[in-house]
Amino acid sequence: MNAKAQRGSALLETILLLPVLIGITLLAADMYILHQARSYLQQSAHNVASVIGAQGKLDANGLRALIEQAASTQVLHNYEMIISKVESDRSMQWRPLHRGPAQGLCTAYSEGRRYTGVLPEELPEAPDDDNASNHSVIVVQVCRSSEDLALSEALIGGANLEALSISRLQHGTPSLDVALTRELDPQETP
């Protein structure tokens, strides 16, 4: 083979290989971005669940400050957060709290006053009312739109990312301020 033919073959191979390399690079970048976004979601859900689970009292300003720190819109952008308090029999004393700039991103895991989502283990039935609050959990669900994440739509196809964190209430049911009581159960406003 002469030198011109070899250079032409090398050029043709490079031209054919270049789109494959670009595709692999885009796919790797998308995987990294998605992994990072999912880790931010999981970290935010865990932080909110563990802090609320350790509180004996919860007020609207404290909850707002917690969510601003744990789920910053600068990091999570367009997200929805749902906070539910679930009893051992899967009933919910409170309606789920909805936070975040977006609505309708998360799958609803409640029907009326009953939690229908998956729990890591079945909560034990409490024999008496005094012990019931010891088995309550806080479930924090954070969902994020993935439209602005991926460089190529082929990887995720417009799906939403979701993270779920569950934390046991350490001090029983936290007492609520007037604003949260009104939001969670308008019939019981003091």
mmCIF file of C-alpha atoms in Angstrom:
data_model
loop_
_atom_site.group_PDB
_atom_site.id
_atom_site.type_symbol
_atom_site.label_atom_id
_atom_site.label_comp_id
_atom_site.label_asym_id
_atom_site.label_seq_id
_atom_site.Cartn_x
_atom_site.Cartn_y
_atom_site.Cartn_z
ATOM 1 C CA MET A 1 0.000 0.000 0.000
ATOM 2 C CA ASN A 2 1.320 3.421 -0.791
ATOM 3 C CA ALA A 3 1.650 6.241 1.737
ATOM 4 C CA LYS A 4 -1.322 8.246 0.407
ATOM 5 C CA ALA A 5 -3.670 5.273 0.748
ATOM 6 C CA GLN A 6 -2.455 4.616 4.302
ATOM 7 C CA ARG A 7 -3.041 8.261 5.284
ATOM 8 C CA GLY A 8 -6.499 8.132 3.705
ATOM 9 C CA SER A 9 -7.329 4.965 5.641
ATOM 10 C CA ALA A 10 -6.121 6.520 8.902
ATOM 11 C CA LEU A 11 -8.169 9.666 8.233
ATOM 12 C CA LEU A 12 -11.278 7.610 7.423
ATOM 13 C CA GLU A 13 -10.851 5.511 10.594
ATOM 14 C CA THR A 14 -10.477 8.683 12.659
ATOM 15 C CA ILE A 15 -13.604 10.204 11.118
ATOM 16 C CA LEU A 16 -15.582 7.034 11.834
ATOM 17 C CA LEU A 17 -14.234 6.696 15.376
ATOM 18 C CA LEU A 18 -14.794 10.338 16.392
ATOM 19 C CA PRO A 19 -18.633 10.110 16.787
ATOM 20 C CA VAL A 20 -18.236 6.973 18.890
ATOM 21 C CA LEU A 21 -15.766 8.742 21.194
ATOM 22 C CA ILE A 22 -18.037 11.785 21.471
ATOM 23 C CA GLY A 23 -21.013 9.528 22.280
ATOM 24 C CA ILE A 24 -19.082 7.673 24.978
ATOM 25 C CA THR A 25 -17.938 10.988 26.469
ATOM 26 C CA LEU A 26 -21.509 12.348 26.549
ATOM 27 C CA LEU A 27 -22.770 9.140 28.136
ATOM 28 C CA ALA A 28 -20.056 9.233 30.813
ATOM 29 C CA ALA A 29 -20.794 12.904 31.544
ATOM 30 C CA ASP A 30 -24.531 12.158 31.852
ATOM 31 C CA MET A 31 -23.866 9.263 34.225
ATOM 32 C CA TYR A 32 -21.693 11.496 36.421
ATOM 33 C CA ILE A 33 -24.242 14.338 36.484
ATOM 34 C CA LEU A 34 -27.107 11.958 37.304
ATOM 35 C CA HIS A 35 -25.104 10.285 40.063
ATOM 36 C CA GLN A 36 -24.259 13.656 41.587
ATOM 37 C CA ALA A 37 -27.891 14.858 41.409
ATOM 38 C CA ARG A 38 -29.143 11.636 43.017
ATOM 39 C CA SER A 39 -26.591 11.938 45.829
ATOM 40 C CA TYR A 40 -27.736 15.536 46.519
ATOM 41 C CA LEU A 41 -31.347 14.321 46.658
ATOM 42 C CA GLN A 42 -30.500 11.478 49.046
ATOM 43 C CA GLN A 43 -28.413 13.745 51.248
ATOM 44 C CA SER A 44 -31.192 16.358 51.432
ATOM 45 C CA ALA A 45 -33.888 13.795 52.240
ATOM 46 C CA HIS A 46 -31.733 12.168 54.925
ATOM 47 C CA ASN A 47 -30.781 15.486 56.545
ATOM 48 C CA VAL A 48 -34.383 16.672 56.785
ATOM 49 C CA ALA A 49 -35.682 13.301 58.048
ATOM 50 C CA SER A 50 -32.986 12.879 60.692
ATOM 51 C CA VAL A 51 -33.295 16.440 62.029
ATOM 52 C CA ILE A 52 -37.105 16.311 62.218
ATOM 53 C CA GLY A 53 -36.887 12.843 63.797
ATOM 54 C CA ALA A 54 -34.740 14.240 66.611
ATOM 55 C CA GLN A 55 -36.967 17.243 67.370
ATOM 56 C CA GLY A 56 -39.389 17.499 70.248
ATOM 57 C CA LYS A 57 -40.888 20.724 68.874
ATOM 58 C CA LEU A 58 -41.377 21.852 65.292
ATOM 59 C CA ASP A 59 -42.285 25.334 64.091
ATOM 60 C CA ALA A 60 -42.828 26.817 60.631
ATOM 61 C CA ASN A 61 -39.752 29.090 60.738
ATOM 62 C CA GLY A 62 -37.469 26.289 61.910
ATOM 63 C CA LEU A 63 -38.779 23.935 59.242
ATOM 64 C CA ARG A 64 -38.315 26.598 56.552
ATOM 65 C CA ALA A 65 -34.725 27.247 57.696
ATOM 66 C CA LEU A 66 -33.965 23.511 57.781
ATOM 67 C CA ILE A 67 -35.280 22.983 54.264
ATOM 68 C CA GLU A 68 -33.434 26.057 52.940
ATOM 69 C CA GLN A 69 -30.177 24.629 54.289
ATOM 70 C CA ALA A 70 -30.719 20.955 53.471
ATOM 71 C CA ALA A 71 -32.450 21.337 50.100
ATOM 72 C CA SER A 72 -31.087 24.495 48.553
ATOM 73 C CA THR A 73 -32.635 25.488 45.234
ATOM 74 C CA GLN A 74 -29.141 26.448 44.073
ATOM 75 C CA VAL A 75 -28.198 22.764 44.183
ATOM 76 C CA LEU A 76 -31.491 20.919 43.634
ATOM 77 C CA HIS A 77 -33.103 23.550 41.363
ATOM 78 C CA ASN A 78 -36.673 22.465 40.566
ATOM 79 C CA TYR A 79 -37.655 19.983 43.314
ATOM 80 C CA GLU A 80 -40.611 18.873 45.413
ATOM 81 C CA MET A 81 -40.397 17.607 48.996
ATOM 82 C CA ILE A 82 -43.133 15.668 50.795
ATOM 83 C CA ILE A 83 -42.841 15.127 54.567
ATOM 84 C CA SER A 84 -45.158 12.556 56.181
ATOM 85 C CA LYS A 85 -45.500 11.299 59.762
ATOM 86 C CA VAL A 86 -46.446 7.607 59.679
ATOM 87 C CA GLU A 87 -47.736 5.645 62.674
ATOM 88 C CA SER A 88 -47.135 1.938 63.330
ATOM 89 C CA ASP A 89 -50.452 1.021 61.685
ATOM 90 C CA ARG A 90 -49.563 3.129 58.580
ATOM 91 C CA SER A 91 -52.065 5.815 59.549
ATOM 92 C CA MET A 92 -50.998 9.452 59.381
ATOM 93 C CA GLN A 93 -51.949 11.942 62.099
ATOM 94 C CA TRP A 94 -50.973 14.803 59.810
ATOM 95 C CA ARG A 95 -51.570 15.469 56.171
ATOM 96 C CA PRO A 96 -48.297 15.339 54.212
ATOM 97 C CA LEU A 97 -46.354 18.609 54.103
ATOM 98 C CA HIS A 98 -45.427 19.752 50.597
ATOM 99 C CA ARG A 99 -42.374 21.969 50.141
ATOM 100 C CA GLY A 100 -40.195 23.101 47.242
ATOM 101 C CA PRO A 101 -40.688 25.211 44.126
ATOM 102 C CA ALA A 102 -42.245 22.404 42.032
ATOM 103 C CA GLN A 103 -45.481 20.481 42.458
ATOM 104 C CA GLY A 104 -46.542 17.130 41.045
ATOM 105 C CA LEU A 105 -43.055 15.622 40.620
ATOM 106 C CA CYS A 106 -43.386 13.045 43.410
ATOM 107 C CA THR A 107 -45.581 9.977 43.398
ATOM 108 C CA ALA A 108 -48.130 10.275 46.207
ATOM 109 C CA TYR A 109 -47.584 7.550 48.810
ATOM 110 C CA SER A 110 -50.743 8.322 50.756
ATOM 111 C CA GLU A 111 -54.444 7.841 50.280
ATOM 112 C CA GLY A 112 -56.391 10.043 52.640
ATOM 113 C CA ARG A 113 -54.860 9.479 56.066
ATOM 114 C CA ARG A 114 -53.137 6.188 55.184
ATOM 115 C CA TYR A 115 -49.516 5.756 54.049
ATOM 116 C CA THR A 116 -49.252 3.372 51.090
ATOM 117 C CA GLY A 117 -45.528 3.568 50.365
ATOM 118 C CA VAL A 118 -42.845 1.025 51.115
ATOM 119 C CA LEU A 119 -41.224 0.979 54.541
ATOM 120 C CA PRO A 120 -37.892 -0.771 55.166
ATOM 121 C CA GLU A 121 -39.521 -2.989 57.788
ATOM 122 C CA GLU A 122 -43.007 -3.382 59.084
ATOM 123 C CA LEU A 123 -43.526 -1.159 62.095
ATOM 124 C CA PRO A 124 -44.409 -3.156 65.223
ATOM 125 C CA GLU A 125 -47.939 -2.801 66.508
ATOM 126 C CA ALA A 126 -47.991 -0.825 69.736
ATOM 127 C CA PRO A 127 -50.014 -2.549 72.506
ATOM 128 C CA ASP A 128 -51.094 0.725 74.134
ATOM 129 C CA ASP A 129 -51.423 4.390 73.204
ATOM 130 C CA ASP A 130 -48.441 5.476 75.341
ATOM 131 C CA ASN A 131 -46.048 3.379 73.290
ATOM 132 C CA ALA A 132 -47.560 4.198 69.881
ATOM 133 C CA SER A 133 -45.546 7.370 69.322
ATOM 134 C CA ASN A 134 -42.290 5.456 69.899
ATOM 135 C CA HIS A 135 -42.913 3.574 66.661
ATOM 136 C CA SER A 136 -43.781 6.575 64.499
ATOM 137 C CA VAL A 137 -41.499 7.530 61.636
ATOM 138 C CA ILE A 138 -40.936 10.591 59.493
ATOM 139 C CA VAL A 139 -40.827 9.857 55.766
ATOM 140 C CA VAL A 140 -39.177 12.486 53.564
ATOM 141 C CA GLN A 141 -39.539 12.140 49.821
ATOM 142 C CA VAL A 142 -37.599 14.483 47.515
ATOM 143 C CA CYS A 143 -38.151 14.503 43.751
ATOM 144 C CA ARG A 144 -36.379 16.501 41.080
ATOM 145 C CA SER A 145 -37.047 17.112 37.436
ATOM 146 C CA SER A 146 -34.254 15.740 35.262
ATOM 147 C CA GLU A 147 -34.961 17.841 32.167
ATOM 148 C CA ASP A 148 -31.966 20.097 32.740
ATOM 149 C CA LEU A 149 -29.547 17.374 33.871
ATOM 150 C CA ALA A 150 -28.581 15.200 30.941
ATOM 151 C CA LEU A 151 -26.669 16.295 27.875
ATOM 152 C CA SER A 152 -28.426 13.604 25.861
ATOM 153 C CA GLU A 153 -32.094 12.706 26.342
ATOM 154 C CA ALA A 154 -31.480 9.056 25.441
ATOM 155 C CA LEU A 155 -30.160 8.153 28.894
ATOM 156 C CA ILE A 156 -33.072 9.259 31.074
ATOM 157 C CA GLY A 157 -35.809 10.273 28.682
ATOM 158 C CA GLY A 158 -37.303 13.016 30.874
ATOM 159 C CA ALA A 159 -37.795 10.869 33.992
ATOM 160 C CA ASN A 160 -37.864 12.357 37.491
ATOM 161 C CA LEU A 161 -35.308 11.487 40.155
ATOM 162 C CA GLU A 162 -36.632 10.476 43.573
ATOM 163 C CA ALA A 163 -35.036 9.908 46.980
ATOM 164 C CA LEU A 164 -36.793 8.601 50.085
ATOM 165 C CA SER A 165 -35.514 8.752 53.660
ATOM 166 C CA ILE A 166 -37.142 7.367 56.787
ATOM 167 C CA SER A 167 -36.247 8.292 60.368
ATOM 168 C CA ARG A 168 -37.796 7.145 63.649
ATOM 169 C CA LEU A 169 -39.170 9.858 65.898
ATOM 170 C CA GLN A 170 -36.873 9.847 68.923
ATOM 171 C CA HIS A 171 -39.027 11.987 71.233
ATOM 172 C CA GLY A 172 -42.517 10.934 70.210
ATOM 173 C CA THR A 173 -44.749 13.220 68.206
ATOM 174 C CA PRO A 174 -43.204 16.694 68.043
ATOM 175 C CA SER A 175 -45.360 19.565 69.251
ATOM 176 C CA LEU A 176 -46.274 21.994 66.472
ATOM 177 C CA ASP A 177 -46.658 25.750 66.401
ATOM 178 C CA VAL A 178 -49.929 27.380 65.311
ATOM 179 C CA ALA A 179 -48.857 27.884 61.667
ATOM 180 C CA LEU A 180 -47.870 24.240 61.141
ATOM 181 C CA THR A 181 -50.921 22.979 63.024
ATOM 182 C CA ARG A 182 -53.146 25.021 60.715
ATOM 183 C CA GLU A 183 -51.341 23.673 57.632
ATOM 184 C CA LEU A 184 -51.245 20.033 58.745
ATOM 185 C CA ASP A 185 -54.728 19.755 60.204
ATOM 186 C CA PRO A 186 -56.935 22.823 59.705
ATOM 187 C CA GLN A 187 -59.750 21.365 61.851
ATOM 188 C CA GLU A 188 -57.553 21.355 64.972
ATOM 189 C CA THR A 189 -56.372 24.983 64.914
ATOM 190 C CA PRO A 190 -56.108 26.274 68.511
#
